[in-house]
Short mmCIF file of C-alpha atoms and ligand atoms in Angstrom, two decimals:
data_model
loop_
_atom_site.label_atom_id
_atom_site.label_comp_id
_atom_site.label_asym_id
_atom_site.label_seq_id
_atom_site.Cartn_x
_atom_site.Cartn_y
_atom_site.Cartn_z
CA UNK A 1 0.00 0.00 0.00
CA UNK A 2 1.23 3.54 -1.12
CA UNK A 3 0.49 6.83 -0.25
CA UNK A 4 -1.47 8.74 -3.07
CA UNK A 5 -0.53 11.88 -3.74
CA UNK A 6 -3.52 12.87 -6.05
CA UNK A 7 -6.09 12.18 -3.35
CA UNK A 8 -8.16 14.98 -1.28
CA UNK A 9 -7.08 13.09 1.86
CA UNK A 10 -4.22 14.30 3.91
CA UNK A 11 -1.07 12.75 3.75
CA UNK A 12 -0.89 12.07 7.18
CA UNK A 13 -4.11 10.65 7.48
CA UNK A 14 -3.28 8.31 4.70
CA UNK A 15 -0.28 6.98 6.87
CA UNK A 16 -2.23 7.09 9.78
CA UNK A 17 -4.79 4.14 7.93
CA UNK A 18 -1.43 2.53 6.41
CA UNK A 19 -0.26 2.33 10.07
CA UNK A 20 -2.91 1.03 11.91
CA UNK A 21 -3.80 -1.48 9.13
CA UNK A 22 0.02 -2.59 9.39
CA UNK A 23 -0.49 -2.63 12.65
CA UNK A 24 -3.16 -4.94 12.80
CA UNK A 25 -2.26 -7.11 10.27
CA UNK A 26 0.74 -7.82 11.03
CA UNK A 27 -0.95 -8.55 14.75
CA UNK A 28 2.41 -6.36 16.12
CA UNK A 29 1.99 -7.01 20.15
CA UNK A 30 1.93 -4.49 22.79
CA UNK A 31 5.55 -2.46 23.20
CA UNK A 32 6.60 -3.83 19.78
CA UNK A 33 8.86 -0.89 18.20
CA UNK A 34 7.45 0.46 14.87
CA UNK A 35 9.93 1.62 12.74
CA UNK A 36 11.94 5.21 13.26
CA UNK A 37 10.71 8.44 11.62
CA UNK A 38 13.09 8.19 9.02
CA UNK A 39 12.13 4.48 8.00
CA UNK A 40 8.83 5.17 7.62
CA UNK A 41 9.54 8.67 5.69
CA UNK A 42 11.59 6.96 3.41
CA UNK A 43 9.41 3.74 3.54
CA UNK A 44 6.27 5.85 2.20
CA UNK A 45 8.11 8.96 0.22
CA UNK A 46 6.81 11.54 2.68
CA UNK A 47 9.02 13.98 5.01
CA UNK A 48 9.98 13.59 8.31
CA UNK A 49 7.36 16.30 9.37
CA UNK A 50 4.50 14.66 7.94
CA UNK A 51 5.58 11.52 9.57
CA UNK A 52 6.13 12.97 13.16
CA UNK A 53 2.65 14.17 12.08
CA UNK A 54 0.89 11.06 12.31
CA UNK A 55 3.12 9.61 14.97
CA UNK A 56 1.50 12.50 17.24
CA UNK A 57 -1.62 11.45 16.34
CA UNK A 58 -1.46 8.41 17.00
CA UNK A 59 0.31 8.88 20.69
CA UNK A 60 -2.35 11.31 21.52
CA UNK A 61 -5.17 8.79 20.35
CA UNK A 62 -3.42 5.70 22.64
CA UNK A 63 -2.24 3.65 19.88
CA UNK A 64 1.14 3.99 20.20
CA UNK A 65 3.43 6.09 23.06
CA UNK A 66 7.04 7.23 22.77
CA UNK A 67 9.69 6.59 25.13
CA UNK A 68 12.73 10.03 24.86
CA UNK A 69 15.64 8.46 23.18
CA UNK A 70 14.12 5.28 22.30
CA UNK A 71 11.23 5.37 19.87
CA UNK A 72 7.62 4.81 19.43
CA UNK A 73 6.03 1.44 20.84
CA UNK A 74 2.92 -0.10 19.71
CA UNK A 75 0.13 0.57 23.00
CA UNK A 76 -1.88 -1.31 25.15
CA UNK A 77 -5.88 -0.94 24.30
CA UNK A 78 -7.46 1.26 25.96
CA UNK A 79 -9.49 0.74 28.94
CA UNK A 80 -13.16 0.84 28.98
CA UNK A 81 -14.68 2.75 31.63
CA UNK A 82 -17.16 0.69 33.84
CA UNK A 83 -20.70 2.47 34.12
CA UNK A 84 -21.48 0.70 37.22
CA UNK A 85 -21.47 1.79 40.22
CA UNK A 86 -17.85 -0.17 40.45
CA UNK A 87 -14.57 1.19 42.49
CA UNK A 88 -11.57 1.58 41.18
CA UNK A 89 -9.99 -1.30 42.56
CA UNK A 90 -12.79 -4.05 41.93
CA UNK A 91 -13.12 -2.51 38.74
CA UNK A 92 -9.58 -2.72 37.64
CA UNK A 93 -9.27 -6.16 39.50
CA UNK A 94 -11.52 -7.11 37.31
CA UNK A 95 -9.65 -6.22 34.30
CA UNK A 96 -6.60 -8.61 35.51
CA UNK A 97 -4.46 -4.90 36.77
CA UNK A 98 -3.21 -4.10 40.49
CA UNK A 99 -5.47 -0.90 41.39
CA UNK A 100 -3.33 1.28 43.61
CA UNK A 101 -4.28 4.73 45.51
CA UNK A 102 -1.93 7.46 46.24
CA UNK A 103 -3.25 10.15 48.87
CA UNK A 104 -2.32 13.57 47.69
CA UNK A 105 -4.44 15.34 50.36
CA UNK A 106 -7.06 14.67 52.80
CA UNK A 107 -8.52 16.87 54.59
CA UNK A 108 -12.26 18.02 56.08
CA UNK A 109 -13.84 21.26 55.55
CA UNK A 110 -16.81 23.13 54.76
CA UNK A 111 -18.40 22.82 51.93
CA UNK A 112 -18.61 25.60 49.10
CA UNK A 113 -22.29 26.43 48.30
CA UNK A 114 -21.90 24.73 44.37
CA UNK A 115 -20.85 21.42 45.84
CA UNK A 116 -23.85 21.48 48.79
CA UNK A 117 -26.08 22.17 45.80
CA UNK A 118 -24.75 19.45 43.90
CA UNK A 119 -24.83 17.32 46.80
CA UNK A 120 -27.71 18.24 47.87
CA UNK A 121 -26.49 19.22 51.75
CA UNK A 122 -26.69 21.97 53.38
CA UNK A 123 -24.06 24.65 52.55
CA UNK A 124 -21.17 25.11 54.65
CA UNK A 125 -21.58 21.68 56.55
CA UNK A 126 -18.34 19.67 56.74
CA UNK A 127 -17.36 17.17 54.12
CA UNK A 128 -13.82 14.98 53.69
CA UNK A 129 -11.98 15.86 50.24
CA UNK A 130 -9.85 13.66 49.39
CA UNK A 131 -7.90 13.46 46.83
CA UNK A 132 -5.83 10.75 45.32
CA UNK A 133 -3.46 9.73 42.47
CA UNK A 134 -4.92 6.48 40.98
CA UNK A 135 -2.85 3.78 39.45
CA UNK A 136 -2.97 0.60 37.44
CA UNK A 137 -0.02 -1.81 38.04
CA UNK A 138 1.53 1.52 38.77
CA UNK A 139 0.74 3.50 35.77
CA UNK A 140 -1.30 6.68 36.48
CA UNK A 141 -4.48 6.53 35.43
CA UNK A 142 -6.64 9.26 37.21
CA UNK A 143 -6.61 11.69 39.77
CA UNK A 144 -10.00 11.59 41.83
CA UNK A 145 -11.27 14.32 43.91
CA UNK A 146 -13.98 12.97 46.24
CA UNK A 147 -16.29 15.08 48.60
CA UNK A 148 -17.71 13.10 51.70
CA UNK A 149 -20.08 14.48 54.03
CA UNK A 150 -19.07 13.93 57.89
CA UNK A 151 -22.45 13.58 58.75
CA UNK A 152 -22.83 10.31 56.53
CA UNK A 153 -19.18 9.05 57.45
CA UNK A 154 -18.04 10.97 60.65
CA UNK A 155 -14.34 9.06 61.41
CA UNK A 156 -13.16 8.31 57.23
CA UNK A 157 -10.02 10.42 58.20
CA UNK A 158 -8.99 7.71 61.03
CA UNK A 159 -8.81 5.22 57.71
CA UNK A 160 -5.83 4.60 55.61
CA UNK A 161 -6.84 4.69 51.82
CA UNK A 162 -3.91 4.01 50.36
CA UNK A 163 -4.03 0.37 51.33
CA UNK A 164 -7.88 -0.04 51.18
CA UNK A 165 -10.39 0.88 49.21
CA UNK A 166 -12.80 3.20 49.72
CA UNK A 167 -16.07 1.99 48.95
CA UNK A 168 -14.66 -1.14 51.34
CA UNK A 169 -14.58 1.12 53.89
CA UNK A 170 -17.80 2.59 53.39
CA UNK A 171 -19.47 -0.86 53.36
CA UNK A 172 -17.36 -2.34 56.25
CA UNK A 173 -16.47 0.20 58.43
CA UNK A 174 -19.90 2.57 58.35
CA UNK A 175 -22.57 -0.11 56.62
CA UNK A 176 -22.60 2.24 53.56
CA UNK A 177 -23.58 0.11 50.66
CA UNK A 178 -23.96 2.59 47.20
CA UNK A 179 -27.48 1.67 45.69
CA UNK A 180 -28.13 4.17 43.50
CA UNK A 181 -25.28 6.55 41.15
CA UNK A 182 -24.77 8.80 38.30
CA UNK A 183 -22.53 10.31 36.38
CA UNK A 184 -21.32 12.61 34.09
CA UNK A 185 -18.64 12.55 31.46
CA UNK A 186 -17.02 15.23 28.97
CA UNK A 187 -14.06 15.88 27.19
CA UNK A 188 -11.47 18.23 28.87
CA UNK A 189 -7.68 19.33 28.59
CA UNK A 190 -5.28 18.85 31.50
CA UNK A 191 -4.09 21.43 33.69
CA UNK A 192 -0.22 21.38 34.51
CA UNK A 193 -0.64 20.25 37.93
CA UNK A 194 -2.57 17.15 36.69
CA UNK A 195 -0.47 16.93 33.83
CA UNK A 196 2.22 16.28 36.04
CA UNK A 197 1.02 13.98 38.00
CA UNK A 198 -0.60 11.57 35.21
CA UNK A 199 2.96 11.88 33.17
CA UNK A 200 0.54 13.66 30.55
CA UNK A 201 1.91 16.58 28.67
CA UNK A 202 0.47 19.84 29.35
CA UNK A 203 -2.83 20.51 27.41
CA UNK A 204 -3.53 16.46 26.65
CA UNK A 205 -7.33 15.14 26.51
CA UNK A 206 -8.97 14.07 29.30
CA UNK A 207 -12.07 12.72 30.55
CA UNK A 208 -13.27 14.81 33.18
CA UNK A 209 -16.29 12.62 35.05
CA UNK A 210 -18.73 14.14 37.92
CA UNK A 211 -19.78 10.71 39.98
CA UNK A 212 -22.59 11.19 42.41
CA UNK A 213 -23.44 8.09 44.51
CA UNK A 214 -26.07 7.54 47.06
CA UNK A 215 -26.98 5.29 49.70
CA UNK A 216 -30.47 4.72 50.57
CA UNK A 217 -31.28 8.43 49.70
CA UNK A 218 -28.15 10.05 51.16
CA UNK A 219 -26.00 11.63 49.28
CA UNK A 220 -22.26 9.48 49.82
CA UNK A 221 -19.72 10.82 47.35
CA UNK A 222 -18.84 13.34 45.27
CA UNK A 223 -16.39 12.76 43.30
CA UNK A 224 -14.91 14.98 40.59
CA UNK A 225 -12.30 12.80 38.97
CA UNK A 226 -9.92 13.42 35.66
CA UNK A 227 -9.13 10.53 33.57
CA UNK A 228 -6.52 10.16 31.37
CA UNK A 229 -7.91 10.11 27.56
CA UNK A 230 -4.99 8.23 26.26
CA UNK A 231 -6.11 5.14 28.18
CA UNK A 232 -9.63 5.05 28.51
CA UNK A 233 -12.72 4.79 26.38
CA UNK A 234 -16.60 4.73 26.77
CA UNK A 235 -18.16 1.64 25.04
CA UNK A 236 -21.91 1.52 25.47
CA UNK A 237 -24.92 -0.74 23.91
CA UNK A 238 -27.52 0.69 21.91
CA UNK A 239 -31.16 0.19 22.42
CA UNK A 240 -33.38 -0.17 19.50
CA UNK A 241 -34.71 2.90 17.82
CA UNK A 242 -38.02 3.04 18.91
CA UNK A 243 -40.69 4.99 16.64
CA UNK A 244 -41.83 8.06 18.51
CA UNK A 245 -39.31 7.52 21.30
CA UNK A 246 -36.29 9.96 21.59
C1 16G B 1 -14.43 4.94 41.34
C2 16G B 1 -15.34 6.13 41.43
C3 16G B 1 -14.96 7.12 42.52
C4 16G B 1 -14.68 6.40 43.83
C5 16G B 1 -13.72 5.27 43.64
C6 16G B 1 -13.54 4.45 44.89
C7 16G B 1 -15.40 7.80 39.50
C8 16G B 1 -15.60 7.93 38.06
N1 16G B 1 -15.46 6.63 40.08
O1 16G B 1 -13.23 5.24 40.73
O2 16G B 1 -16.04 7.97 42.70
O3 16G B 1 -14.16 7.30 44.79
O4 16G B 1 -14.18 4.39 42.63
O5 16G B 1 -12.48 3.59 44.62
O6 16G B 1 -15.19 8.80 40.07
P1 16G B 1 -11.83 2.65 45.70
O7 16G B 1 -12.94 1.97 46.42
O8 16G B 1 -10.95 1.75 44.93
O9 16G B 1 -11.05 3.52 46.65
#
């Protein structure tokens, strides 16, 4: 297959196609090397700019990712985001990868009138926040920021979280089992500070999600969390268009 020159598509889109399809056919594994910038350029007649073009692409879609001074490896697939009412750590037990939690701050405090709205608690009443680096068989995946009302779980700061989960606790410790959930997802661009901490250049994609979770009525968590793009995905069933139904 050959880049064609007379066609309306971009050049770098073109490779992109040839890459993937390469890619695929030639069932490369996970952290296989694909060949350097200049193999490919010279490989498909196009310069190194268009090349690095579609090599950027491709990191920032999760198909590939670069390591400085060594090249560009072939990625894992992306994870797909649970819509249950899941934690991390069952959820990515699931998926056959060691969850992990790193604290970056805990603390309690009041509660800015947004959040109580959101929460549906009165304003100014104390909640935890807690907020924690999350990893999968130590890669960063997401940094959550969770909002838990003291009234509903008075003594969470007297628990370690970095060696338990959460919604353990909550079931456990305080009898807290989530019933009911939902949540929000949309596209958004890391800050520096998360950028940072995912290993993310500044400015990447990410999928910021709003999780509200109840038990028996009560408002439980808040949690504002920022996934990494690069690594996730949403996969969801269709129903059956129904005539009349939107
Ligand atoms: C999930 C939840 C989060 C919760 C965490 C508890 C989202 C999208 N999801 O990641 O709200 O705090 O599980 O995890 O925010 P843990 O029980 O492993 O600590």
């Amino acid at each position: 297959m050959a880049i064609d020159s007379a066609s309306p598509v971009p050049k770098y889109s073109q490779l992109r196609e040839l890459l993937l399809d390469w890619i695929t056919e030639a069932r490369l594994p996970v952290d296989e090397p694909i060949p350097s910038e200049r193999e490919l350029g010279d490989r498909y007649g196009l310069s190194r700019m268009t090349v690095r073009q579609t090599l950027d692409l491709l990191v920032s879609e999760g198909k590939l990712y670069r390591v400085p001074g060594k090249g560009t490896f072939v990625a894992r697939p992306k994870i797909e985001m649970s819509l249950a009412l899941a934690s991390f750590t069952e959820d990515m037990r699931a998926r056959g990868y060691e969850p992990g939690a790193r604290d970056l701050s805990r603390r309690v405090g009041p509660v800015s009138s947004h959040t109580a709205q959101v929460m549906g608690i009165e304003p100014g009443s104390l909640v935890h926040h807690i907020e924690r680096l999350r990893t999968a068989d130590n890669e960063p995946m997401a940094i959550e920021r969770s909002n838990i009302p003291v009234s509903v779980v008075p003594d969470l700061d007297q628990y370690s979280l970095s060696r338990r989960s959460l919604y353990q606790i909550l079931e456990e410790e305080f009898g807290l089992l989530l019933d009911a959930g939902e949540q929000t997802i949309e596209a958004g661009i890391c800050d520096p500070t998360d950028a940072k901490l995912l290993g993310l250049s500044h400015g990447s994609p990410v999928l910021s999600m709003q999780r509200l979770s109840f038990s028996n009525g009560k408002c439980v968590e808040l949690a504002l969390s920022t996934y990494r793009a690069d690594r996730y995905q949403l996969h969801s069933q269709l129903d059956p268009r129904r005539a009349g139904q939107v």
